Amino acid sequence: MIPKASAVAAYPAVIVVHGGGWMGGSRKDYQGLQSLLANMGFASMSIDYRLAPQALFPAQIEDLNCAIRWLHQHATEYQIDPERIGGFGISAGAHLTALAALTSGKWNTVDRGNQSSDRLRCAVLHAPPLDFPDWWQSADPQITGTISPRFMLNNLFGKDYSQAKNAYKEASPSTYAAHAQKEKTPPLLIIHGEQDVTVPIRASQTFVDQLAARGMAAELIRIPDADHFGFGSQTRQVLEKIRGFYSQCLK
């Protein structure tokens, strides 16, 4: 989605990455968010990625990196500034966006010599799962079915945690936070509801604390009355925060 015509030669852009537990969701889910981004002056594209369990990890992050590279390569065609591309991930999509932000080049299947081609300038993460080993081990056994962390992760990897500990760790953005380098880590804004029982806020706080301790630009907005979906009673304030964040890092 492109903002209304203006004197700007090339627009800053945001790649929107949908949620759905890595098993569902669609690029068509967030047209309202894309309209908001357009009204803020940002072009946006919403992507699909291969879904579990038909496609196991790392297919999902490979697809996101492919989309980022594609947008860099076609930036001129769509009046986008390739130096000003950010991300917006929701839930499972926030996990993928965080991983793309912290591991630029790691999950490339092609063009490994040009890591800048899949780099994000900054990213907003809404309710991101960040630490898979902790998420698995702390999961409430009373939560079952498609909203169960263990169900989602088992489908994503095709194995439970006991069978694939290294894979769970490698796929966790938190793994890279403790060793992140300032010059390679883009600014991150995390939005997380304190009432979220699907993805508890604890990992987001730890993640931001680790990055901040290393001098990274990382901030967590805690929403007291929000669960895993939406922004509770603070929608207006959160949208203004998002506008300010992108205006600073993409303009």
PDB file of N, CA and C in Angstrom, residues 15-19 22-30 34 45-51 59-68 70 93 96:
ATOM      1  N   ILE A  15       7.450  -3.593   5.999  1.00  0.00           N
ATOM      2  CA  ILE A  15       6.995  -4.936   5.647  1.00  0.00           C
ATOM      3  C   ILE A  15       6.189  -5.490   6.819  1.00  0.00           C
ATOM      4  N   VAL A  16       4.933  -5.850   6.577  1.00  0.00           N
ATOM      5  CA  VAL A  16       4.041  -6.366   7.606  1.00  0.00           C
ATOM      6  C   VAL A  16       4.056  -7.897   7.543  1.00  0.00           C
ATOM      7  N   VAL A  17       4.287  -8.530   8.702  1.00  0.00           N
ATOM      8  CA  VAL A  17       4.409  -9.990   8.763  1.00  0.00           C
ATOM      9  C   VAL A  17       3.330 -10.529   9.700  1.00  0.00           C
ATOM     10  N   HIS A  18       2.408 -11.291   9.168  1.00  0.00           N
ATOM     11  CA  HIS A  18       1.219 -11.714   9.905  1.00  0.00           C
ATOM     12  C   HIS A  18       1.520 -12.761  10.974  1.00  0.00           C
ATOM     13  N   GLY A  19       0.581 -12.872  11.926  1.00  0.00           N
ATOM     14  CA  GLY A  19       0.639 -13.909  12.946  1.00  0.00           C
ATOM     15  C   GLY A  19      -0.198 -15.109  12.537  1.00  0.00           C
ATOM     16  N   TRP A  22       2.352 -19.566  13.167  1.00  0.00           N
ATOM     17  CA  TRP A  22       3.135 -20.158  12.082  1.00  0.00           C
ATOM     18  C   TRP A  22       2.325 -21.187  11.282  1.00  0.00           C
ATOM     19  N   MET A  23       1.063 -21.400  11.671  1.00  0.00           N
ATOM     20  CA  MET A  23       0.238 -22.415  11.020  1.00  0.00           C
ATOM     21  C   MET A  23      -0.913 -21.817  10.225  1.00  0.00           C
ATOM     22  N   GLY A  24      -1.187 -20.534  10.396  1.00  0.00           N
ATOM     23  CA  GLY A  24      -2.310 -19.891   9.731  1.00  0.00           C
ATOM     24  C   GLY A  24      -2.008 -18.427   9.479  1.00  0.00           C
ATOM     25  N   GLY A  25      -3.038 -17.700   9.087  1.00  0.00           N
ATOM     26  CA  GLY A  25      -2.857 -16.285   8.795  1.00  0.00           C
ATOM     27  C   GLY A  25      -2.562 -16.036   7.332  1.00  0.00           C
ATOM     28  N   SER A  26      -2.652 -14.767   6.950  1.00  0.00           N
ATOM     29  CA  SER A  26      -2.506 -14.387   5.552  1.00  0.00           C
ATOM     30  C   SER A  26      -2.054 -12.938   5.446  1.00  0.00           C
ATOM     31  N   ARG A  27      -1.437 -12.612   4.327  1.00  0.00           N
ATOM     32  CA  ARG A  27      -1.035 -11.226   4.088  1.00  0.00           C
ATOM     33  C   ARG A  27      -2.237 -10.298   4.001  1.00  0.00           C
ATOM     34  N   LYS A  28      -3.448 -10.847   3.842  1.00  0.00           N
ATOM     35  CA  LYS A  28      -4.651 -10.033   3.727  1.00  0.00           C
ATOM     36  C   LYS A  28      -5.241  -9.655   5.089  1.00  0.00           C
ATOM     37  N   ASP A  29      -4.636 -10.133   6.163  1.00  0.00           N
ATOM     38  CA  ASP A  29      -5.219  -9.952   7.493  1.00  0.00           C
ATOM     39  C   ASP A  29      -5.079  -8.545   8.048  1.00  0.00           C
ATOM     40  N   TYR A  30      -4.160  -7.758   7.524  1.00  0.00           N
ATOM     41  CA  TYR A  30      -3.825  -6.493   8.183  1.00  0.00           C
ATOM     42  C   TYR A  30      -3.965  -5.286   7.264  1.00  0.00           C
ATOM     43  N   GLN A  34      -2.219  -1.519   7.394  1.00  0.00           N
ATOM     44  CA  GLN A  34      -1.550  -0.918   6.242  1.00  0.00           C
ATOM     45  C   GLN A  34      -2.135   0.459   5.915  1.00  0.00           C
ATOM     46  N   MET A  45       4.021  -3.286   2.532  1.00  0.00           N
ATOM     47  CA  MET A  45       3.678  -4.519   1.837  1.00  0.00           C
ATOM     48  C   MET A  45       3.460  -5.576   2.911  1.00  0.00           C
ATOM     49  N   SER A  46       2.446  -6.408   2.735  1.00  0.00           N
ATOM     50  CA  SER A  46       2.157  -7.493   3.659  1.00  0.00           C
ATOM     51  C   SER A  46       2.447  -8.801   2.946  1.00  0.00           C
ATOM     52  N   ILE A  47       3.155  -9.694   3.610  1.00  0.00           N
ATOM     53  CA  ILE A  47       3.656 -10.886   2.925  1.00  0.00           C
ATOM     54  C   ILE A  47       3.006 -12.168   3.446  1.00  0.00           C
ATOM     55  N   ASP A  48       3.040 -13.191   2.625  1.00  0.00           N
ATOM     56  CA  ASP A  48       2.755 -14.554   3.045  1.00  0.00           C
ATOM     57  C   ASP A  48       4.082 -15.281   3.247  1.00  0.00           C
ATOM     58  N   TYR A  49       4.058 -16.347   4.025  1.00  0.00           N
ATOM     59  CA  TYR A  49       5.203 -17.237   4.144  1.00  0.00           C
ATOM     60  C   TYR A  49       4.661 -18.661   4.278  1.00  0.00           C
ATOM     61  N   ARG A  50       5.505 -19.629   3.976  1.00  0.00           N
ATOM     62  CA  ARG A  50       5.074 -21.021   4.064  1.00  0.00           C
ATOM     63  C   ARG A  50       4.681 -21.360   5.503  1.00  0.00           C
ATOM     64  N   LEU A  51       3.611 -22.140   5.625  1.00  0.00           N
ATOM     65  CA  LEU A  51       3.038 -22.422   6.930  1.00  0.00           C
ATOM     66  C   LEU A  51       3.357 -23.840   7.403  1.00  0.00           C
ATOM     67  N   ALA A  59      11.794 -22.598   7.003  1.00  0.00           N
ATOM     68  CA  ALA A  59      11.135 -22.121   5.783  1.00  0.00           C
ATOM     69  C   ALA A  59      10.547 -20.723   5.963  1.00  0.00           C
ATOM     70  N   GLN A  60       9.996 -20.442   7.141  1.00  0.00           N
ATOM     71  CA  GLN A  60       9.296 -19.172   7.369  1.00  0.00           C
ATOM     72  C   GLN A  60      10.261 -17.980   7.354  1.00  0.00           C
ATOM     73  N   ILE A  61      11.392 -18.102   8.018  1.00  0.00           N
ATOM     74  CA  ILE A  61      12.352 -16.993   8.031  1.00  0.00           C
ATOM     75  C   ILE A  61      13.039 -16.864   6.673  1.00  0.00           C
ATOM     76  N   GLU A  62      13.225 -17.967   5.986  1.00  0.00           N
ATOM     77  CA  GLU A  62      13.773 -17.891   4.628  1.00  0.00           C
ATOM     78  C   GLU A  62      12.838 -17.084   3.727  1.00  0.00           C
ATOM     79  N   ASP A  63      11.537 -17.295   3.875  1.00  0.00           N
ATOM     80  CA  ASP A  63      10.571 -16.576   3.043  1.00  0.00           C
ATOM     81  C   ASP A  63      10.539 -15.086   3.382  1.00  0.00           C
ATOM     82  N   LEU A  64      10.620 -14.757   4.663  1.00  0.00           N
ATOM     83  CA  LEU A  64      10.654 -13.342   5.031  1.00  0.00           C
ATOM     84  C   LEU A  64      11.899 -12.673   4.472  1.00  0.00           C
ATOM     85  N   ASN A  65      13.042 -13.305   4.612  1.00  0.00           N
ATOM     86  CA  ASN A  65      14.259 -12.714   4.061  1.00  0.00           C
ATOM     87  C   ASN A  65      14.176 -12.568   2.550  1.00  0.00           C
ATOM     88  N   CYS A  66      13.540 -13.520   1.905  1.00  0.00           N
ATOM     89  CA  CYS A  66      13.342 -13.426   0.452  1.00  0.00           C
ATOM     90  C   CYS A  66      12.496 -12.201   0.109  1.00  0.00           C
ATOM     91  N   ALA A  67      11.448 -11.955   0.905  1.00  0.00           N
ATOM     92  CA  ALA A  67      10.577 -10.801   0.669  1.00  0.00           C
ATOM     93  C   ALA A  67      11.331  -9.496   0.885  1.00  0.00           C
ATOM     94  N   ILE A  68      12.174  -9.452   1.912  1.00  0.00           N
ATOM     95  CA  ILE A  68      12.957  -8.236   2.167  1.00  0.00           C
ATOM     96  C   ILE A  68      13.910  -7.979   1.012  1.00  0.00           C
ATOM     97  N   TRP A  70      13.549  -8.997  -2.044  1.00  0.00           N
ATOM     98  CA  TRP A  70      12.747  -8.630  -3.221  1.00  0.00           C
ATOM     99  C   TRP A  70      12.389  -7.151  -3.178  1.00  0.00           C
ATOM    100  N   GLY A  93       4.571 -13.653  13.467  1.00  0.00           N
ATOM    101  CA  GLY A  93       5.246 -12.761  12.530  1.00  0.00           C
ATOM    102  C   GLY A  93       6.244 -11.852  13.220  1.00  0.00           C
ATOM    103  N   LEU A  96       9.430 -13.845  13.619  1.00  0.00           N
ATOM    104  CA  LEU A  96      10.196 -13.872  12.372  1.00  0.00           C
ATOM    105  C   LEU A  96      10.867 -12.536  12.104  1.00  0.00           C
TER     106      LEU A  96
END
